[in-house]
Amino acid sequence: MNVLIIGCGKVGSRLADLLDSRGHDVAIIDANVDAFRALSDDFSGITVCGMAMDMRVLTRAGIEGCDAVAVVTQDDNLNITVSQIVKQFFGLENVLARISDPSREKVFKRFGLKTICPTKLAADTMYIALTQPWDEKSVTFESATVSFTCFSETERLVGKDASKLKMDGGTSVLGVLRENGSMELACYDKKLIIEAGDKLIISHISD
């Protein structure tokens, strides 16, 4: 497949690397040229710096020859706007949009857009983890599977920012499960300080 990804954050860069490693032709757009540093050294696709709402930027990234587009920036409003541009002006039907706010899911569906809501997926996974005996949980999207595990040996991590923890390739901290049963998601732009009694929720991309 020829896939265009819009947004080179944690999700976009991982998706780009995954598709590229599986032999797909990948182009990725981001307004910040430094964002492309998140891509692996082995990434062989195309990087385009520019505003995704600019149709000239989309054209430069090869959208006219794409089979699918994934819009995965952290801005829901930008994602819905770009997704509409892709569908209406370039006639692409296979458009997948990331949304953080579950309440906006109906808006996206009204425009005929496929959506993935990490917030909803995380909440559903956390519910299972809280109400059932914990073992590894997995969620599969077509050929990609994300596994979730709970790490309780956090004594040496107390006081550290969970969002900034360095993990092995393909693994990241999804959030923190507090001792009182509440859960907080890790965000790149917000500190998530680990407290005594916390458990880390770890996600890992597996085949």
GROMACS .gro file of C-alpha atoms in nm:
model
  207
    1MET     CA    1   0.000   0.000   0.000
    2ASN     CA    2   0.095   0.362  -0.051
    3VAL     CA    3   0.014   0.534   0.279
    4LEU     CA    4   0.031   0.899   0.384
    5ILE     CA    5   0.055   0.975   0.757
    6ILE     CA    6  -0.017   1.321   0.892
    7GLY     CA    7   0.146   1.392   1.226
    8CYS     CA    8   0.486   1.258   1.333
    9GLY     CA    9   0.428   1.234   1.707
   10LYS     CA   10   0.451   0.912   1.907
   11VAL     CA   11   0.161   0.750   1.721
   12GLY     CA   12   0.249   0.876   1.374
   13SER     CA   13   0.617   0.785   1.395
   14ARG     CA   14   0.542   0.436   1.527
   15LEU     CA   15   0.283   0.378   1.257
   16ALA     CA   16   0.523   0.501   0.989
   17ASP     CA   17   0.803   0.275   1.110
   18LEU     CA   18   0.566  -0.023   1.131
   19LEU     CA   19   0.428   0.025   0.780
   20ASP     CA   20   0.774   0.092   0.638
   21SER     CA   21   0.918  -0.222   0.801
   22ARG     CA   22   0.635  -0.426   0.648
   23GLY     CA   23   0.723  -0.310   0.297
   24HIS     CA   24   0.462  -0.038   0.242
   25ASP     CA   25   0.539   0.293   0.071
   26VAL     CA   26   0.510   0.562   0.338
   27ALA     CA   27   0.513   0.942   0.339
   28ILE     CA   28   0.469   1.145   0.657
   29ILE     CA   29   0.389   1.513   0.710
   30ASP     CA   30   0.455   1.731   1.014
   31ALA     CA   31   0.475   2.105   1.064
   32ASN     CA   32   0.782   2.065   1.286
   33VAL     CA   33   1.091   1.933   1.109
   34ASP     CA   34   1.236   1.816   1.443
   35ALA     CA   35   0.944   1.574   1.481
   36PHE     CA   36   1.098   1.348   1.217
   37ARG     CA   37   1.376   1.262   1.462
   38ALA     CA   38   1.126   1.023   1.624
   39LEU     CA   39   1.144   0.799   1.315
   40SER     CA   40   1.383   0.506   1.326
   41ASP     CA   41   1.718   0.525   1.151
   42ASP     CA   42   1.595   0.254   0.915
   43PHE     CA   43   1.292   0.452   0.795
   44SER     CA   44   1.306   0.466   0.415
   45GLY     CA   45   0.990   0.666   0.346
   46ILE     CA   46   0.938   1.032   0.255
   47THR     CA   47   0.921   1.315   0.510
   48VAL     CA   48   0.752   1.644   0.422
   49CYS     CA   49   0.761   1.948   0.649
   50GLY     CA   50   0.457   2.173   0.619
   51MET     CA   51   0.099   2.246   0.725
   52ALA     CA   52  -0.126   1.951   0.644
   53MET     CA   53  -0.421   2.180   0.563
   54ASP     CA   54  -0.222   2.320   0.271
   55MET     CA   55  -0.320   2.117  -0.034
   56ARG     CA   56   0.016   2.196  -0.195
   57VAL     CA   57   0.187   2.021   0.096
   58LEU     CA   58  -0.044   1.723   0.060
   59THR     CA   59   0.028   1.710  -0.312
   60ARG     CA   60   0.403   1.731  -0.249
   61ALA     CA   61   0.371   1.432  -0.015
   62GLY     CA   62   0.213   1.231  -0.299
   63ILE     CA   63  -0.145   1.216  -0.179
   64GLU     CA   64  -0.277   1.179  -0.533
   65GLY     CA   65  -0.115   0.836  -0.553
   66CYS     CA   66  -0.208   0.719  -0.204
   67ASP     CA   67  -0.423   0.420  -0.115
   68ALA     CA   68  -0.485   0.534   0.244
   69VAL     CA   69  -0.431   0.831   0.475
   70ALA     CA   70  -0.394   0.827   0.855
   71VAL     CA   71  -0.444   1.163   1.029
   72VAL     CA   72  -0.294   1.124   1.375
   73THR     CA   73  -0.199   1.467   1.510
   74GLN     CA   74  -0.286   1.551   1.872
   75ASP     CA   75  -0.537   1.817   1.761
   76ASP     CA   76  -0.887   1.674   1.705
   77ASN     CA   77  -1.001   1.985   1.515
   78LEU     CA   78  -0.704   1.964   1.280
   79ASN     CA   79  -0.761   1.593   1.228
   80ILE     CA   80  -1.124   1.636   1.125
   81THR     CA   81  -1.043   1.931   0.896
   82VAL     CA   82  -0.760   1.752   0.718
   83SER     CA   83  -0.962   1.432   0.689
   84GLN     CA   84  -1.243   1.624   0.517
   85ILE     CA   85  -0.996   1.788   0.277
   86VAL     CA   86  -0.851   1.448   0.190
   87LYS     CA   87  -1.194   1.297   0.122
   88GLN     CA   88  -1.360   1.590  -0.054
   89PHE     CA   89  -1.077   1.738  -0.261
   90PHE     CA   90  -0.868   1.430  -0.332
   91GLY     CA   91  -1.145   1.168  -0.337
   92LEU     CA   92  -0.976   0.925  -0.098
   93GLU     CA   93  -1.214   0.696   0.089
   94ASN     CA   94  -0.970   0.505   0.309
   95VAL     CA   95  -0.908   0.780   0.565
   96LEU     CA   96  -0.842   0.699   0.930
   97ALA     CA   97  -0.849   0.977   1.191
   98ARG     CA   98  -0.725   0.977   1.549
   99ILE     CA   99  -0.945   1.149   1.807
  100SER     CA  100  -0.864   1.208   2.173
  101ASP     CA  101  -1.213   1.319   2.281
  102PRO     CA  102  -1.461   1.027   2.270
  103SER     CA  103  -1.755   1.271   2.259
  104ARG     CA  104  -1.645   1.381   1.911
  105GLU     CA  105  -1.664   1.032   1.767
  106LYS     CA  106  -2.017   1.091   1.638
  107VAL     CA  107  -1.904   1.406   1.457
  108PHE     CA  108  -1.635   1.214   1.270
  109LYS     CA  109  -1.874   0.934   1.179
  110ARG     CA  110  -2.123   1.190   1.047
  111PHE     CA  111  -1.861   1.285   0.790
  112GLY     CA  112  -1.804   0.920   0.700
  113LEU     CA  113  -1.462   0.901   0.866
  114LYS     CA  114  -1.310   0.598   1.031
  115THR     CA  115  -1.173   0.681   1.375
  116ILE     CA  116  -0.947   0.543   1.644
  117CYS     CA  117  -0.988   0.690   1.993
  118PRO     CA  118  -0.687   0.608   2.217
  119THR     CA  119  -0.867   0.753   2.518
  120LYS     CA  120  -1.158   0.514   2.474
  121LEU     CA  121  -0.932   0.217   2.405
  122ALA     CA  122  -0.723   0.292   2.713
  123ALA     CA  123  -1.031   0.334   2.933
  124ASP     CA  124  -1.177   0.004   2.811
  125THR     CA  125  -0.847  -0.172   2.875
  126MET     CA  126  -0.815  -0.017   3.220
  127TYR     CA  127  -1.168  -0.125   3.306
  128ILE     CA  128  -1.081  -0.485   3.221
  129ALA     CA  129  -0.759  -0.458   3.419
  130LEU     CA  130  -0.938  -0.324   3.726
  131THR     CA  131  -1.230  -0.566   3.723
  132GLN     CA  132  -1.059  -0.887   3.615
  133PRO     CA  133  -0.742  -1.072   3.723
  134TRP     CA  134  -0.453  -0.900   3.547
  135ASP     CA  135  -0.259  -1.071   3.276
  136GLU     CA  136  -0.142  -0.940   2.940
  137LYS     CA  137  -0.423  -0.778   2.741
  138SER     CA  138  -0.408  -0.726   2.366
  139VAL     CA  139  -0.590  -0.512   2.112
  140THR     CA  140  -0.554  -0.591   1.740
  141PHE     CA  141  -0.592  -0.346   1.451
  142GLU     CA  142  -0.586  -0.544   1.126
  143SER     CA  143  -0.230  -0.688   1.121
  144ALA     CA  144  -0.093  -0.492   1.420
  145THR     CA  145  -0.141  -0.599   1.781
  146VAL     CA  146  -0.078  -0.382   2.089
  147SER     CA  147  -0.026  -0.566   2.417
  148PHE     CA  148  -0.077  -0.409   2.760
  149THR     CA  149   0.087  -0.522   3.081
  150CYS     CA  150   0.098  -0.391   3.438
  151PHE     CA  151   0.435  -0.323   3.603
  152SER     CA  152   0.420  -0.298   3.983
  153GLU     CA  153   0.789  -0.283   4.077
  154THR     CA  154   0.799   0.098   4.080
  155GLU     CA  155   0.973   0.178   4.410
  156ARG     CA  156   1.289   0.303   4.239
  157LEU     CA  157   1.081   0.514   3.999
  158VAL     CA  158   0.893   0.717   4.264
  159GLY     CA  159   0.924   1.089   4.189
  160LYS     CA  160   1.010   1.039   3.821
  161ASP     CA  161   0.799   1.155   3.527
  162ALA     CA  162   0.632   0.849   3.372
  163SER     CA  163   0.587   1.034   3.042
  164LYS     CA  164   0.964   1.072   3.004
  165LEU     CA  165   1.070   0.717   3.091
  166LYS     CA  166   1.290   0.560   2.824
  167MET     CA  167   1.169   0.216   2.717
  168ASP     CA  168   1.297  -0.048   2.478
  169GLY     CA  169   1.195  -0.025   2.111
  170GLY     CA  170   0.825  -0.079   2.049
  171THR     CA  171   0.742  -0.029   2.419
  172SER     CA  172   0.607   0.281   2.591
  173VAL     CA  173   0.433   0.389   2.912
  174LEU     CA  174   0.060   0.424   2.850
  175GLY     CA  175  -0.025   0.557   3.194
  176VAL     CA  176  -0.020   0.512   3.568
  177LEU     CA  177  -0.262   0.309   3.778
  178ARG     CA  178  -0.287   0.483   4.115
  179GLU     CA  179  -0.313   0.299   4.446
  180ASN     CA  180  -0.672   0.424   4.489
  181GLY     CA  181  -0.775   0.263   4.158
  182SER     CA  182  -0.776   0.579   3.945
  183MET     CA  183  -0.577   0.598   3.623
  184GLU     CA  184  -0.390   0.879   3.448
  185LEU     CA  185  -0.270   0.867   3.088
  186ALA     CA  186   0.084   0.968   2.995
  187CYS     CA  187   0.111   1.274   2.768
  188TYR     CA  188   0.425   1.412   2.609
  189ASP     CA  189   0.339   1.770   2.718
  190LYS     CA  190   0.226   1.696   3.074
  191LYS     CA  191   0.419   1.562   3.371
  192LEU     CA  192   0.295   1.238   3.526
  193ILE     CA  193   0.485   1.192   3.852
  194ILE     CA  194   0.504   0.837   3.983
  195GLU     CA  195   0.393   0.801   4.345
  196ALA     CA  196   0.443   0.526   4.601
  197GLY     CA  197   0.207   0.238   4.533
  198ASP     CA  198   0.156   0.324   4.166
  199LYS     CA  199   0.165   0.068   3.888
  200LEU     CA  200   0.279   0.146   3.535
  201ILE     CA  201   0.063   0.044   3.241
  202ILE     CA  202   0.301  -0.060   2.966
  203SER     CA  203   0.206  -0.093   2.597
  204HIS     CA  204   0.403  -0.291   2.344
  205ILE     CA  205   0.354  -0.334   1.969
  206SER     CA  206   0.374  -0.702   1.885
  207ASP     CA  207   0.303  -0.911   1.576
   0.00000   0.00000   0.00000
